[in-house]
Coordinates of C-alpha atoms in Angstrom, one line a residue:
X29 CA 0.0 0.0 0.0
X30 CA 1.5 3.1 -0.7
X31 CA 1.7 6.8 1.4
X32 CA -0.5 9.6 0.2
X33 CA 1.7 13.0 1.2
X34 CA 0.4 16.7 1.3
X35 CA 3.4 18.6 -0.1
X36 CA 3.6 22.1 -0.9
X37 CA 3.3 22.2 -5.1
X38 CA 1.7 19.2 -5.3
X39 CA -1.8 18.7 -7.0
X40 CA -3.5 14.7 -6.4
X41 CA -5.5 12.9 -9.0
X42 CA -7.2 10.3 -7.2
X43 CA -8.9 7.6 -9.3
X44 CA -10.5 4.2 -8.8
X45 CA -12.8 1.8 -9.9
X46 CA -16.8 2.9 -9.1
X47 CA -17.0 1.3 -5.4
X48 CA -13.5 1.4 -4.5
X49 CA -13.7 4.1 -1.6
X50 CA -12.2 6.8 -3.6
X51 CA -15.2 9.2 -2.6
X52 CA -14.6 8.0 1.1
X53 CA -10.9 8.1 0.9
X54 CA -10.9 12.0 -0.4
X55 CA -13.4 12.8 2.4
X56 CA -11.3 11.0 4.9
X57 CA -8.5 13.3 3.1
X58 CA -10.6 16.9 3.1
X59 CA -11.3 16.1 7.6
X60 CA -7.3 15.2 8.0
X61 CA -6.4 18.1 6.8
X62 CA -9.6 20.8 7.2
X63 CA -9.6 21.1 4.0
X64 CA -12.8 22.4 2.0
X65 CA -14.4 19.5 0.2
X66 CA -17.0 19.9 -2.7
X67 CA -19.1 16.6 -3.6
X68 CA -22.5 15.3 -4.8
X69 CA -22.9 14.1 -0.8
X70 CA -22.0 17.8 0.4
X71 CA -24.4 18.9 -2.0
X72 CA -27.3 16.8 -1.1
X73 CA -27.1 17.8 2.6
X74 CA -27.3 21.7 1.4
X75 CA -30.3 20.4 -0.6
X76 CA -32.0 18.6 2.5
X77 CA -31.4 21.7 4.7
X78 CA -33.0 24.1 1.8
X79 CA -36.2 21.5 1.6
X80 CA -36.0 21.2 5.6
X81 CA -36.2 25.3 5.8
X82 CA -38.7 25.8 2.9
X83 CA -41.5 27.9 4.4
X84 CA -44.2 28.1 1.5
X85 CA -47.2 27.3 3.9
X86 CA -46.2 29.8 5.7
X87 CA -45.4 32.4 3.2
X88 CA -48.2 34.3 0.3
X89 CA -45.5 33.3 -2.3
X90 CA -43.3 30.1 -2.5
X91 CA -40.1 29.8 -0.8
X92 CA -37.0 28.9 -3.1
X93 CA -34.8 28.6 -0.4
X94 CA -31.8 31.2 0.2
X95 CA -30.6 32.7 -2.5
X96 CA -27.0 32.3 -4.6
X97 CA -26.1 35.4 -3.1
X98 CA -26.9 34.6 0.5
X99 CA -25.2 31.0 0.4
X100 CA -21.8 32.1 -0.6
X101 CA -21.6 34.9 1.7
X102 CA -22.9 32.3 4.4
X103 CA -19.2 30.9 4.5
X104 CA -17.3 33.9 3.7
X105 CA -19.5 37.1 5.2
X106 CA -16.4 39.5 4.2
X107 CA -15.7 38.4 0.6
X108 CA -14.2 41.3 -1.5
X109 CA -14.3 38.8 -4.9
X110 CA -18.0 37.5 -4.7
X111 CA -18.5 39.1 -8.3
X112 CA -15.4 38.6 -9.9
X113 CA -16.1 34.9 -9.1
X114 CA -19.6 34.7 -9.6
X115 CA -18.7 35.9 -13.5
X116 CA -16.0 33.4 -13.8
X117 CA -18.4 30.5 -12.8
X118 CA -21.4 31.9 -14.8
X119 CA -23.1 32.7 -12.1
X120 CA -23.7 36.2 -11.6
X121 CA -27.0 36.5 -13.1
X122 CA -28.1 33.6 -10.5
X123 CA -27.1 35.7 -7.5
X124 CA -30.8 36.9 -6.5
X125 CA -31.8 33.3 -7.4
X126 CA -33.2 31.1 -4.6
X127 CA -31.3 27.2 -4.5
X128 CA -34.4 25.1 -5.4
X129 CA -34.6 26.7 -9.0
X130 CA -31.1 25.9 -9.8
X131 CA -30.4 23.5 -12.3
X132 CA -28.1 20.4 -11.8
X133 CA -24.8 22.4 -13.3
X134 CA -25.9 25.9 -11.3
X135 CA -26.2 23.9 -8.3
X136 CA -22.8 22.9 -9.1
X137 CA -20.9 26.0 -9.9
X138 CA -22.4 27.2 -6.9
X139 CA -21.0 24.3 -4.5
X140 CA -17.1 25.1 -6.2
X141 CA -18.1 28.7 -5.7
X142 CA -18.9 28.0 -1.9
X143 CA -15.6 26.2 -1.7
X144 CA -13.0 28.6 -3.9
X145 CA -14.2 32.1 -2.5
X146 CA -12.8 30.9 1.0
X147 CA -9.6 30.8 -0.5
X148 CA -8.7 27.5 1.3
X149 CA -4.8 26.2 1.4
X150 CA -6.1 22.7 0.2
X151 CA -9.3 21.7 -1.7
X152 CA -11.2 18.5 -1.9
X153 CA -13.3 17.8 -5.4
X154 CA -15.3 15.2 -5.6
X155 CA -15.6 14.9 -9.6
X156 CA -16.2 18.8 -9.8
X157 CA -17.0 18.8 -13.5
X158 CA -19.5 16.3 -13.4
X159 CA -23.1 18.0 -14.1
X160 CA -21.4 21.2 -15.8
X161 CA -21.7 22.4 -19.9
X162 CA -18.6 22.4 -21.6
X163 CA -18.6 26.2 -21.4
X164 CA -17.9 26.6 -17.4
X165 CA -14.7 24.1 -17.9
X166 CA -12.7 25.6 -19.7
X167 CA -12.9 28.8 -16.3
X168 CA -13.2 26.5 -13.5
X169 CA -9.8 24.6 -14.8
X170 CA -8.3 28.3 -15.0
X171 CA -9.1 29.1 -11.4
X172 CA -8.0 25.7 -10.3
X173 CA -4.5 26.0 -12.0
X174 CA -1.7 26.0 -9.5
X175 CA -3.4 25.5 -6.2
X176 CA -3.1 22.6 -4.2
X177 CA -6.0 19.9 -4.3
X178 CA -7.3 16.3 -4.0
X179 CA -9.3 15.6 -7.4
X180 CA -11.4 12.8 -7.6
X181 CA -12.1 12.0 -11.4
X182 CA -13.5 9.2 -13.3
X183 CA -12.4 10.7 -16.8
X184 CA -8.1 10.9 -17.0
X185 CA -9.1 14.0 -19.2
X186 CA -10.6 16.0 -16.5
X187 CA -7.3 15.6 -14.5
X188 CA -5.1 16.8 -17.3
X189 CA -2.9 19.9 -16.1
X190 CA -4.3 20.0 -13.1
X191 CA -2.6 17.3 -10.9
X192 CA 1.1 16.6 -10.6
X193 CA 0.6 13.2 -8.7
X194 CA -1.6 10.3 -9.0
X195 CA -3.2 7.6 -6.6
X196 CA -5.2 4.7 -7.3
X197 CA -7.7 3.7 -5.0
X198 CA -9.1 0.1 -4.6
X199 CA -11.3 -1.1 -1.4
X200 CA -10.9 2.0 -0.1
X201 CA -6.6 2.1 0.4
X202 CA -4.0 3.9 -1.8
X203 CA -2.2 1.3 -4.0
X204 CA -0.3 3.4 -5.9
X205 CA 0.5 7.3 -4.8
X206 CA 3.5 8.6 -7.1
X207 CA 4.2 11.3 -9.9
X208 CA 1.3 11.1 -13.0
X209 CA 4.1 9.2 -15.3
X210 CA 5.0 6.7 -13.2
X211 CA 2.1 6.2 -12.2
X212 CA 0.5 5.5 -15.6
X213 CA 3.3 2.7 -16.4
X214 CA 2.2 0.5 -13.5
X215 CA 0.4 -2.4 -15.0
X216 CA -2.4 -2.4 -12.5
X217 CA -3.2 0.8 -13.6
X218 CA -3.2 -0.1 -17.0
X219 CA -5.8 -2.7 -15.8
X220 CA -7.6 0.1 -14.3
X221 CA -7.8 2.2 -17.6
X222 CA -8.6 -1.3 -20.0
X223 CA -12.0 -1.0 -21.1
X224 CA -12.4 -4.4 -22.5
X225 CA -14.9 -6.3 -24.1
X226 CA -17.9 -7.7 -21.9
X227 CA -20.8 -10.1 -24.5
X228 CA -24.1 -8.1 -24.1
X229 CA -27.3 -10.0 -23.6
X230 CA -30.5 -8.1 -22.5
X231 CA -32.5 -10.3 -19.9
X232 CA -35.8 -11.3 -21.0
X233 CA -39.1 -9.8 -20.3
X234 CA -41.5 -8.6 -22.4
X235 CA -40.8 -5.1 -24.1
X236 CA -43.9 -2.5 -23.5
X237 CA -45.3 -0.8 -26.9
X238 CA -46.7 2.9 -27.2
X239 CA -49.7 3.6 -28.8
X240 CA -49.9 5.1 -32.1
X241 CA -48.6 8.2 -33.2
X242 CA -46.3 10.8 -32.0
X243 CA -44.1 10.0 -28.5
X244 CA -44.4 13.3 -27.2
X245 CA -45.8 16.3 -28.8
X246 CA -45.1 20.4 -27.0
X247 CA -46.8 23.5 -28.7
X248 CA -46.4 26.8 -28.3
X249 CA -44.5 25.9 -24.6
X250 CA -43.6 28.5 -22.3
X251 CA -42.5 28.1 -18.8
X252 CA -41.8 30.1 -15.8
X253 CA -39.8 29.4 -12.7
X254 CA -38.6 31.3 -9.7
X255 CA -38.9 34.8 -11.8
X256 CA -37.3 33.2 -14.5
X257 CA -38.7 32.4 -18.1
X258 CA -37.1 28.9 -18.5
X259 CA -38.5 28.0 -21.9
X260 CA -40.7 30.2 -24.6
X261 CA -42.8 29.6 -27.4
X262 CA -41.6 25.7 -27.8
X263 CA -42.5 23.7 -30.3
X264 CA -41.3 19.8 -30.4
X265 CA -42.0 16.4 -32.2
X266 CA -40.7 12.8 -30.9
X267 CA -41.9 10.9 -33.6
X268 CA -41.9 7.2 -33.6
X269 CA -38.6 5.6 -34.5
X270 CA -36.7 8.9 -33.5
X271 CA -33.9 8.9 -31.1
X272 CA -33.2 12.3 -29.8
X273 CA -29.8 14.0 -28.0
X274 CA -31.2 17.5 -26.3
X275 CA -28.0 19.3 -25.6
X276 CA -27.4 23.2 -24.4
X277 CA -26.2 25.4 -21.7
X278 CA -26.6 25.1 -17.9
X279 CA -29.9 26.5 -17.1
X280 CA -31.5 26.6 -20.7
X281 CA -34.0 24.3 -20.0
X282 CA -32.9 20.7 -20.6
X283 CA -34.2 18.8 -17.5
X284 CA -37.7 21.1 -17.4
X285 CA -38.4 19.9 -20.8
X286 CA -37.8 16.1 -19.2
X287 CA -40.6 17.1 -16.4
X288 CA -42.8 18.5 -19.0
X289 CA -42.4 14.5 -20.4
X290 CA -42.8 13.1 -17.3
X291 CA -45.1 15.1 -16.0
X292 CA -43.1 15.8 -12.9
X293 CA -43.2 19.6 -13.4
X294 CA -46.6 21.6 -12.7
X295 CA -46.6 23.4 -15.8
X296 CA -47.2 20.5 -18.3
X297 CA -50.5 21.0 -17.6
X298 CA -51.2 24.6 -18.5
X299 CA -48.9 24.1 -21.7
X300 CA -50.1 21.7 -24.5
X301 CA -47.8 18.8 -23.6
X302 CA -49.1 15.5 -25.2
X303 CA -47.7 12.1 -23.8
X304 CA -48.5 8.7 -25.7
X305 CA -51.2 10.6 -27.4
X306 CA -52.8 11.8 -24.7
X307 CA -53.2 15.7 -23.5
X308 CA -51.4 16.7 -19.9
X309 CA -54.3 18.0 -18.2
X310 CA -57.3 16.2 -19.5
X311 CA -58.2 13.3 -16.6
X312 CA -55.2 11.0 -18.1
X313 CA -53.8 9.0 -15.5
X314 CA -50.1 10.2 -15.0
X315 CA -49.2 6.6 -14.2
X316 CA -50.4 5.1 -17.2
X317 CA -47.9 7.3 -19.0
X318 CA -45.3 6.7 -16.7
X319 CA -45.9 3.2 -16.9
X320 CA -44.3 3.6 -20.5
X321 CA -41.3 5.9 -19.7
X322 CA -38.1 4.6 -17.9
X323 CA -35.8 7.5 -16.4
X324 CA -32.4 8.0 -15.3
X325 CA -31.7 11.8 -13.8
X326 CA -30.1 13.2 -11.3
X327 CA -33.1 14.6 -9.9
X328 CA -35.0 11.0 -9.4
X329 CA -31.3 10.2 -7.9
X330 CA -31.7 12.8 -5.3
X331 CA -35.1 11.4 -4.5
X332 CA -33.9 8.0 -3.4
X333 CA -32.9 8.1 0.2
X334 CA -35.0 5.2 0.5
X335 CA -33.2 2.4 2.6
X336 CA -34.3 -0.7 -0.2
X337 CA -31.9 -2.8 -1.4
X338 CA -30.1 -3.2 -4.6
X339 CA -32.8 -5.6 -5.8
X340 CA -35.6 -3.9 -4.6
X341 CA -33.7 -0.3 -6.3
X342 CA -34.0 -2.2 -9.7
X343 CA -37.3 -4.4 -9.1
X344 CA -39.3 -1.1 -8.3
X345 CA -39.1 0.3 -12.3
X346 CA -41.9 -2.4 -12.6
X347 CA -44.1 -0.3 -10.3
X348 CA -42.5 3.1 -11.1
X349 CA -42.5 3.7 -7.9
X350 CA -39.3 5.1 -4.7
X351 CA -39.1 1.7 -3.3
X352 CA -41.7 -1.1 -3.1
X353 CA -44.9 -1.2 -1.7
X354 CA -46.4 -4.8 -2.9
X355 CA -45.0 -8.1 -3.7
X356 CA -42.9 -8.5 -6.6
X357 CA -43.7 -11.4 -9.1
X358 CA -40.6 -14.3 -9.1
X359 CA -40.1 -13.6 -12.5
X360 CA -40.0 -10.0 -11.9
X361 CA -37.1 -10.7 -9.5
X362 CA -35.4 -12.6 -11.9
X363 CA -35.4 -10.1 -14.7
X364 CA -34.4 -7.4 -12.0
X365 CA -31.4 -9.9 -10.9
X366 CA -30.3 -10.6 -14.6
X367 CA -29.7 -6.6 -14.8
X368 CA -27.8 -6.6 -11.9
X369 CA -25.4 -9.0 -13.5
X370 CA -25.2 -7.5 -17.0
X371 CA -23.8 -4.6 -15.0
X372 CA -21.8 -6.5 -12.7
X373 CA -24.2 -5.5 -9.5
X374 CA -24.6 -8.8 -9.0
X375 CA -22.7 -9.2 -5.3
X376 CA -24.3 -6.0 -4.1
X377 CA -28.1 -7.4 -4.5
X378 CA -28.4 -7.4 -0.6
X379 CA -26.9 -4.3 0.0
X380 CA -28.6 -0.7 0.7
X381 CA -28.7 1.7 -1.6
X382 CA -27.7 4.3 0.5
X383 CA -24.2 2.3 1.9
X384 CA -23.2 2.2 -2.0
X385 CA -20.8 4.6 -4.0
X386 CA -22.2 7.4 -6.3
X387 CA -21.5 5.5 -9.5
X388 CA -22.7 2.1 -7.9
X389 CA -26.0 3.7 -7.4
X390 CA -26.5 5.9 -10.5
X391 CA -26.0 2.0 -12.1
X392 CA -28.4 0.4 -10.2
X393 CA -30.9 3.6 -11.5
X394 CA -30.1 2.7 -14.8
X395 CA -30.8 -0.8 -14.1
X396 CA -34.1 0.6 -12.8
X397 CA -35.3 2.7 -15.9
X398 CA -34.7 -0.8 -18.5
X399 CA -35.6 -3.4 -16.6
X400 CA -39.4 -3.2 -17.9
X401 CA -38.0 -2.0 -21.2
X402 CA -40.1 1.0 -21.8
X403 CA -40.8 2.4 -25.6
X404 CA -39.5 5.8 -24.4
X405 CA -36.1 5.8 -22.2
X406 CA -35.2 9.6 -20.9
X407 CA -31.4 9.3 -19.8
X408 CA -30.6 12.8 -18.3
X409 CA -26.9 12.4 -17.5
X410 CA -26.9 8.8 -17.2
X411 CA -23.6 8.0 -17.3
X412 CA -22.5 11.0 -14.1
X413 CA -20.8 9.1 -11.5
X414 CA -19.5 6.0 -13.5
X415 CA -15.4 5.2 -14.2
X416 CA -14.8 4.3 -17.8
X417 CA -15.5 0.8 -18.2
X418 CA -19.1 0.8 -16.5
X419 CA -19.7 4.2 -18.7
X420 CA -19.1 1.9 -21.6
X421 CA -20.9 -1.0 -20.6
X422 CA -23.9 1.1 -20.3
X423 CA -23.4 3.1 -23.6
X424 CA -23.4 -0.3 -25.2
X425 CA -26.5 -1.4 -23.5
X426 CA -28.6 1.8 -24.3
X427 CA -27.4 1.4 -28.1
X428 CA -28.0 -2.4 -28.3
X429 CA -31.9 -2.2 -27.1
X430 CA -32.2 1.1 -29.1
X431 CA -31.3 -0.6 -32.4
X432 CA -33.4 -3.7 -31.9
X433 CA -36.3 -1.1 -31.4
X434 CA -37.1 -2.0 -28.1
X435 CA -37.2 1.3 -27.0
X436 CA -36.4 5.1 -28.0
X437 CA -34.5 7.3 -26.6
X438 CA -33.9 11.0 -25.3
X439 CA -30.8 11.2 -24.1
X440 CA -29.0 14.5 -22.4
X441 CA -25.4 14.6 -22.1
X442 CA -22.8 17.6 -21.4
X443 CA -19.8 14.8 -22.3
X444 CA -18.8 14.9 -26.1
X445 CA -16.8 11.6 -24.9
X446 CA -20.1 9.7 -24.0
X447 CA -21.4 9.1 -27.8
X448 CA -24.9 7.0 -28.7
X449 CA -24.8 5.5 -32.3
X450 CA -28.5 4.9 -32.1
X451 CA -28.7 9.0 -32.1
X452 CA -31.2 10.5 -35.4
X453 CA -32.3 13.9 -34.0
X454 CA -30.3 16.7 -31.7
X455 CA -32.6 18.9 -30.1
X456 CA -29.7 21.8 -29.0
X457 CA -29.6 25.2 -27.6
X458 CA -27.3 27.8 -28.5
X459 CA -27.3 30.1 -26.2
X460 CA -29.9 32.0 -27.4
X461 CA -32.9 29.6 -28.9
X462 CA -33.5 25.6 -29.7
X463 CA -32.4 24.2 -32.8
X464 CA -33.6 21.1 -34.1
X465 CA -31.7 19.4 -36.3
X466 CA -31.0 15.7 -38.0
X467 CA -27.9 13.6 -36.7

């Protein structure tokens, strides 16, 4: 096992297998040396505090938590370079904004912001760039240059000219800690960074069929949130056979369109949002739809702080449902069990979802949102959280049931790495409107 040391000039890559202990190790790391630690755990308990504090009954408007503003000065009262960083991180026009109508990437920005404006001498990042548009990379690399840090990555490319030292993690201990180069010539690292080739065989079951006609059909869309108009005038098509990337800026919309789908955001039914033929607002039931959608988001990730089991994670897609309220079929177990081992979950089938890594869990989601193969698959940022070969694996899976037509997808990804042959339509923002173009 090999020593991890803090030394003045030195920037550490740490990098591991998903369910290694890297997370655990860097926050074990960030307390031994009170240093200032951004992750997707730290995150979550700022969200449970905001949600904890939310006082809309008690309020004539509703209550969107504190605003940008208000939870960076929270940890630094006296800072002279609020705006300077606020621009740098895009998030200047956020400031007045309250937490809860953040999107995943603002949310993001706003943690590194919380952590950089207190100028600490050491910083912990728990995969920092994970949930953030390949505009905002390009500046947070820029103000990370130079400082000493811990980065936790699952993608080499993120740590590139950032970190003069490496470590590989594995069941939670250092195995390797030395200079990048060195490093990278160890053969078990090489193992590490081997993708592989695993035989794909989708379990059976049953795949569920849409209705005739159009997937999902907006008009004239607008939507407002927190002060903000999120999305104007919208007009979109899923037509059947069509496989759509949606793609765009932090904050233009991408997820709300997802909720206008799912029917998870309140405004789908003042809008003309049609789902499997049938009008939002107009007595459908929302689970008959639902029943026909599989999801994978960070949002429905948030959600599960039930404490099921692995199994019980993937068996409840059947019933669409945060954990499991009824008896599950035998051969719904075993369908739910033959997706655990197609993405080698298999050992973990006892264990609570909550006691599992970040990437363990986002594949046991995943596992979740196919295992009743749906005719429509939304994957919003599937593959945040997973190391190389398990973002491969699952690439391979979404393309293999997408060309035998088992399912269509709608697919949202900041990563020009994580590619989808199955891909016919982009639906992208630039900035300024949405474009819809042919892949």
């Amino acid at each position: 096992m090999s020593h991890l040391e803090v030394k003045p000039g030195h920037s550490w890559g740490i990098v591991g297998r998903n369910g290694s202990g890297k997370s655990t190790f860097a926050a074990n790391l960030a307390e031994q040396h009170g240093a200032s630690l951004v992750s997707f755990e730290v995150e979550d308990q700022l969200l449970e505090r905001e949600l904890r504090e939310d006082d809309s009954e008690f309020l004539d408007r509703i209550d969107y938590g504190r605003s940008v503003r208000e939870l960076i000065e929270e940890v630094s009262p006296s800072a002279s370079d609020l705006e300077s960083l606020a621009l740098a991180l895009g998030l200047r026009p956020l400031l007045e904004q309250g937490f809860l109508t953040l999107s995943t990437g603002e949310r993001r920005r706003l943690m590194l912001a919380r952590a950089l404006i207190q100028n600490p001498p050491l910083l912990v990042l728990d995969e920092p760039f994970d949930g953030l548009d390949q505009a905002f990379r390009a500046p947070l690399k820029r103000l990370l240059e130079g400082r000493e840090l811990f980065l936790v990555a699952n993608r080499l490319s993120d740590l590139a000219g950032l970190v003069t030292h490496l470590a590989y993690v594995e069941n939670g201990k250092c195995l390797l800690a030395a200079e990048w180069a060195e490093v990278q010539a160890d053969e078990s690292f090489q193992h590490f960074i081997e993708l592989g080739e695993k035989e794909i065989e989708i379990p059976a079951g049953q795949a569920l069929k849409a209705p005739a006609g159009p997937l999902v059909m907006m008009k004239n869309v607008t939507v407002r949130h927190g002060g903000r108009e999120i999305i104007s005038g919208f007009d979109w098509t899923v037509e059947q056979g069509q496989n759509w990337k949606i793609s765009g800026p932090n904050g233009c919309g991408k997820s709300t369109l997802v909720n206008l789908v799912t029917g998870d955001h309140p405004q789908c039914y003042s809008n003309q949002v049609e789902v499997m033929g049938q009008r939002r607002g107009t007595g459908e039931s929302i689970w008959d739809i639902k029943s026909l959608i599989g999801i994978v988001s960070p949002s429905l990730h948030q959600q599960h702080r039930v404490g099921a089991n692995a199994l019980s994670v993937v068996a409840s897609g059947f019933f669409d449902s945060v954990g499991i309220y009824q008896k599950v079929p035998p051969e719904q177990l075993q369908i739910a069990q033959a997706w655990l081992r197609l993405l080698g979950m298999a050992a973990f089938e006892k264990k609570i979802f909550g006691s599992l890594s970040y990437g363990q869990q986002r594949l046991l989601l995943i596992a979740r949102a196919l295992v009743k193969k749906p005719p429509l698959l939304i994957l919003d940022e599937p593959c945040q959280g997973l190391d190389e070969m398990n973002r491969a694996l699952v690439l391979n899976v979404i393309d293999r049931i997408a060309t035998s037509a088992l399912t269509q997808i709608i697919y949202i990804t900041h990563e020009p790495e994580d590619q989808l042959q199955c891909l016919t339509h982009e639906l992208r923002h630039d900035g300024e409107q949405w474009l819809s173009e042919t892949s």
